CSV table of C-alpha atoms in Angstrom, one decimal:
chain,number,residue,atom,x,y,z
A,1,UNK,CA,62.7,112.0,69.3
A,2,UNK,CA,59.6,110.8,71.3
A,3,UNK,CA,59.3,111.9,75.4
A,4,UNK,CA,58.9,107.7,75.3
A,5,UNK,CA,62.3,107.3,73.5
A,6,UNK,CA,64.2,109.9,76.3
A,7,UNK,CA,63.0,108.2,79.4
A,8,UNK,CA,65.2,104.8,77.6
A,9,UNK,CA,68.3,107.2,77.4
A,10,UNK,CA,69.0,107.3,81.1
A,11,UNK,CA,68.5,103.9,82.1
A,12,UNK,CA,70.7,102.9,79.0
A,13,UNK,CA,73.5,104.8,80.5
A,14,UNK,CA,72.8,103.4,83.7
A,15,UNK,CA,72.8,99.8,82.2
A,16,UNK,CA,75.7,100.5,80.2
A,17,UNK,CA,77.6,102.3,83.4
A,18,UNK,CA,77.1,98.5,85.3
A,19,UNK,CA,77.9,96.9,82.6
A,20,UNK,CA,81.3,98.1,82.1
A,21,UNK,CA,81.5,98.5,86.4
A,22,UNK,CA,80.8,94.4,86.2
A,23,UNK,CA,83.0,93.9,83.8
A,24,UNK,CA,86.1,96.2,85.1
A,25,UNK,CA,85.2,94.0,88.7
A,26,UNK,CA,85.4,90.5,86.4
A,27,UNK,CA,88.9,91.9,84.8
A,28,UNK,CA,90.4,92.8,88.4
A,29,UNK,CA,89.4,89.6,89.8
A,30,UNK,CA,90.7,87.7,87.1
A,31,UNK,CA,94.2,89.6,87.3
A,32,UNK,CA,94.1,88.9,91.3
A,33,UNK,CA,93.4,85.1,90.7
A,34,UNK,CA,96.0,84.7,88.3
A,35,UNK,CA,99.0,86.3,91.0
A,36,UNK,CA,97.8,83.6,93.3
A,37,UNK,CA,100.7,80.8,93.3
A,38,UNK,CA,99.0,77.2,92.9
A,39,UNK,CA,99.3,76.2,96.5
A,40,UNK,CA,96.8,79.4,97.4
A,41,UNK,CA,94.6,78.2,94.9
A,42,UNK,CA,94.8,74.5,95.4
A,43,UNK,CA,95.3,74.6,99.1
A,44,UNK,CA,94.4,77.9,100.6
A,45,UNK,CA,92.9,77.3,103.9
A,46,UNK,CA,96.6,75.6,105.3
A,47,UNK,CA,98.2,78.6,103.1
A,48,UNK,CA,96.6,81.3,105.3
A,49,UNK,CA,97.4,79.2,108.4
A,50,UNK,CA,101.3,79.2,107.3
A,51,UNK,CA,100.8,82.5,106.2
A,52,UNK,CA,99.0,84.3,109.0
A,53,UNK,CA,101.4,82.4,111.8
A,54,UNK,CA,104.7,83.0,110.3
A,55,UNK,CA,103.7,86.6,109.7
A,56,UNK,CA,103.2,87.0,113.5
A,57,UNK,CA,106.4,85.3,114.2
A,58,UNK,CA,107.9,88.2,112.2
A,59,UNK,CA,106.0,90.6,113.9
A,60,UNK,CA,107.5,89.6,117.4
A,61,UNK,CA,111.2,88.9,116.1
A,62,UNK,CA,113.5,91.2,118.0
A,63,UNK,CA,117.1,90.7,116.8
A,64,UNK,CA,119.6,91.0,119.7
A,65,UNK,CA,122.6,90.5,117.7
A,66,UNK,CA,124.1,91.6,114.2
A,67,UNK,CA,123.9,88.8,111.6
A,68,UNK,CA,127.6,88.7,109.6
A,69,UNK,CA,126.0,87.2,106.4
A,70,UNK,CA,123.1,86.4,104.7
A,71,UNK,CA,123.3,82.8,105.6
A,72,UNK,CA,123.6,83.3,109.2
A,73,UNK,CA,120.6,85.7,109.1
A,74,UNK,CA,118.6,82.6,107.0
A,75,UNK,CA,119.8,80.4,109.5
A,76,UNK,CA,118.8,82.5,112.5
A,77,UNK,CA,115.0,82.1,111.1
A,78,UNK,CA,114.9,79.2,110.0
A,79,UNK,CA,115.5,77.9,113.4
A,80,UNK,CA,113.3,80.7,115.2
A,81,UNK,CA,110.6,79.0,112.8
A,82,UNK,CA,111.7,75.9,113.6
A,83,UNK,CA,111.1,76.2,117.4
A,84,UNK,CA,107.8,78.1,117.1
A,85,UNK,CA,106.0,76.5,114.6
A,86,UNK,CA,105.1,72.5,113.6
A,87,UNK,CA,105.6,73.1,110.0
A,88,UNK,CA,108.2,71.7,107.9
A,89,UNK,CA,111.3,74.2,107.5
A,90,UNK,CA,113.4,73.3,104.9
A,91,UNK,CA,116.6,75.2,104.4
A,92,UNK,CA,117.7,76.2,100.6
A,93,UNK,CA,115.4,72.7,99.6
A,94,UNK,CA,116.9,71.7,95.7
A,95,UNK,CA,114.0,72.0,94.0
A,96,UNK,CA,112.5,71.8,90.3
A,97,UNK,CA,111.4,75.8,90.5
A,98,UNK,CA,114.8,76.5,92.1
A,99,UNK,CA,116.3,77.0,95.9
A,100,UNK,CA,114.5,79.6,98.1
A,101,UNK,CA,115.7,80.0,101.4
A,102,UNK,CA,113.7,78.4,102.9
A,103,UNK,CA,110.3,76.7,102.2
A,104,UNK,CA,108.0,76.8,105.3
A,105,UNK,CA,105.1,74.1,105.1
A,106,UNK,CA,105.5,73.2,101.5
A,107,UNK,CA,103.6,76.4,100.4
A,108,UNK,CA,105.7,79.9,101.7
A,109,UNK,CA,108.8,80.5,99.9
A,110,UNK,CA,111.1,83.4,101.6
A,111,UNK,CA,114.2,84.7,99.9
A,112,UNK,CA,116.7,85.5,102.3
A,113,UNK,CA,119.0,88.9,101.1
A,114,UNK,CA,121.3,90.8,103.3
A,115,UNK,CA,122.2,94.2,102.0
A,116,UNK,CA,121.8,93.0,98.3
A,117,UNK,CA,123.8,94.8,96.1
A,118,UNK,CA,122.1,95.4,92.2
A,119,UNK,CA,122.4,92.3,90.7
A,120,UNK,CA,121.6,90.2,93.9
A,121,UNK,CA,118.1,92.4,94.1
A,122,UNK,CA,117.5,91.6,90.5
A,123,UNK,CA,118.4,88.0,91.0
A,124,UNK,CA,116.4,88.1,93.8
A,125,UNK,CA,113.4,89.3,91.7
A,126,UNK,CA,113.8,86.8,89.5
A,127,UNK,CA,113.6,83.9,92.0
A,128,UNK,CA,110.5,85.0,93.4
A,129,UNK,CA,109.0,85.7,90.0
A,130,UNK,CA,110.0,81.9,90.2
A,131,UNK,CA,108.3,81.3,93.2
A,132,UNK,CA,105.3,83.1,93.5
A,133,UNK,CA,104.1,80.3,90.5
A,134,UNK,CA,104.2,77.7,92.9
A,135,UNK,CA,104.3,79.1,96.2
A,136,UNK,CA,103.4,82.1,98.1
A,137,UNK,CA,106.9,84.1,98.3
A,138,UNK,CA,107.9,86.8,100.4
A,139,UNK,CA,111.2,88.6,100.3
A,140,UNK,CA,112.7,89.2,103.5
A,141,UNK,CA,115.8,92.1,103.9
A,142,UNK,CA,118.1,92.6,106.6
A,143,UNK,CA,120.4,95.6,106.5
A,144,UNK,CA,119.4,97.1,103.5
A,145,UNK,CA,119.0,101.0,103.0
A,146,UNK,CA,115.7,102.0,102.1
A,147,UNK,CA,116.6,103.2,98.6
A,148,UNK,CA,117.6,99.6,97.8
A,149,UNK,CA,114.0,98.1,99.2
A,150,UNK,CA,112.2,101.1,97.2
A,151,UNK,CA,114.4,100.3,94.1
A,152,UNK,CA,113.0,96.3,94.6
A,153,UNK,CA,109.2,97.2,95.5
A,154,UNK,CA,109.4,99.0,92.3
A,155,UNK,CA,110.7,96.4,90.2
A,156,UNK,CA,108.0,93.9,91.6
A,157,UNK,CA,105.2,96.3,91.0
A,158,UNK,CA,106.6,97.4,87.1
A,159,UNK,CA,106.8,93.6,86.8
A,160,UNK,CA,103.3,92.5,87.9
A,161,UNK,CA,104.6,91.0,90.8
A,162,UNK,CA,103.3,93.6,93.9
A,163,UNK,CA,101.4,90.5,95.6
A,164,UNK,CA,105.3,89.9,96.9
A,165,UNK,CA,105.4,91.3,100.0
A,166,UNK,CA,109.0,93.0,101.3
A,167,UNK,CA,109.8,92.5,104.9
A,168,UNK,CA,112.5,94.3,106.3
A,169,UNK,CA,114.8,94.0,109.5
């Protein structure tokens, strides 16, 4: 082999090395587009907006008093949302996907559990697999171990589903 022919090698490797960098980027942000539910996609500016101010909410929720039931705990939100925010909050909304919680805005679906027992978490797994195809979807917990929100996180990521984020109380 020619002195001319080794100085190609290295810049073949380093073509080839981009090359499949490019295409492992093109694969991951493929994958990441195809988690997003069709409201992020179609309407992703007022998506954050719901997102980023119900999040917050969240954040600065201090529960004073010990919900009985899962409804009163969906209840207790739904009107803490209600009275801090100007977006539509519908409560368990029949819908053609199926009956989240509550819907926030059109586009945030949260499923409500209350120390789910196993079959509740994998129902609840498989609502928000529901969902996430139309809306953003977050599962929110209240009095659950931590072995039980491990055992769902688990589940979502096995399942292709780890954009669903697990909020706990």
């Amino acid at each position: 082999m020619s002195d001319d022919n080794k100085s190609h090698i290295p810049k073949l490797v380093l073509a080839g090395a981009i090359g499949v960098l490019a295409g492992s980027w093109w694969k991951s942000a493929k994958i990441a587009e195809s988690k997003k539910s069709r409201d992020e996609r179609e309407r992703s500016g007022f998506v954050n907006e719901v997102r980023s101010k119900i999040n917050e909410l969240l954040d600065e929720l201090e529960l004073l008093d010990e919900m009985e039931n899962e409804n009163e705990f969906r209840d207790l939100l739904a009107e803490y949302f209600i009275e801090y925010t100007d977006f539509e909050i519908e409560v368990t909304p029949n819908t053609l996907i199926g009956q989240p919680d509550i819907l926030i805005g059109g586009v945030l679906a949260l499923e409500v559990k209350y120390n789910p027992n196993k079959s509740e978490m994998d129902r609840c797994i498989g609502q928000c697999a529901g969902y996430s195809r139309e809306w953003v979807t977050w599962i929110i917990l209240y009095d659950t171990p931590p072995s039980r929100i491990n055992y769902i996180s688990e589940v979502l990521v096995d399942k292709g589903l780890d954009n669903i984020p697990i909020i706990s109380f």
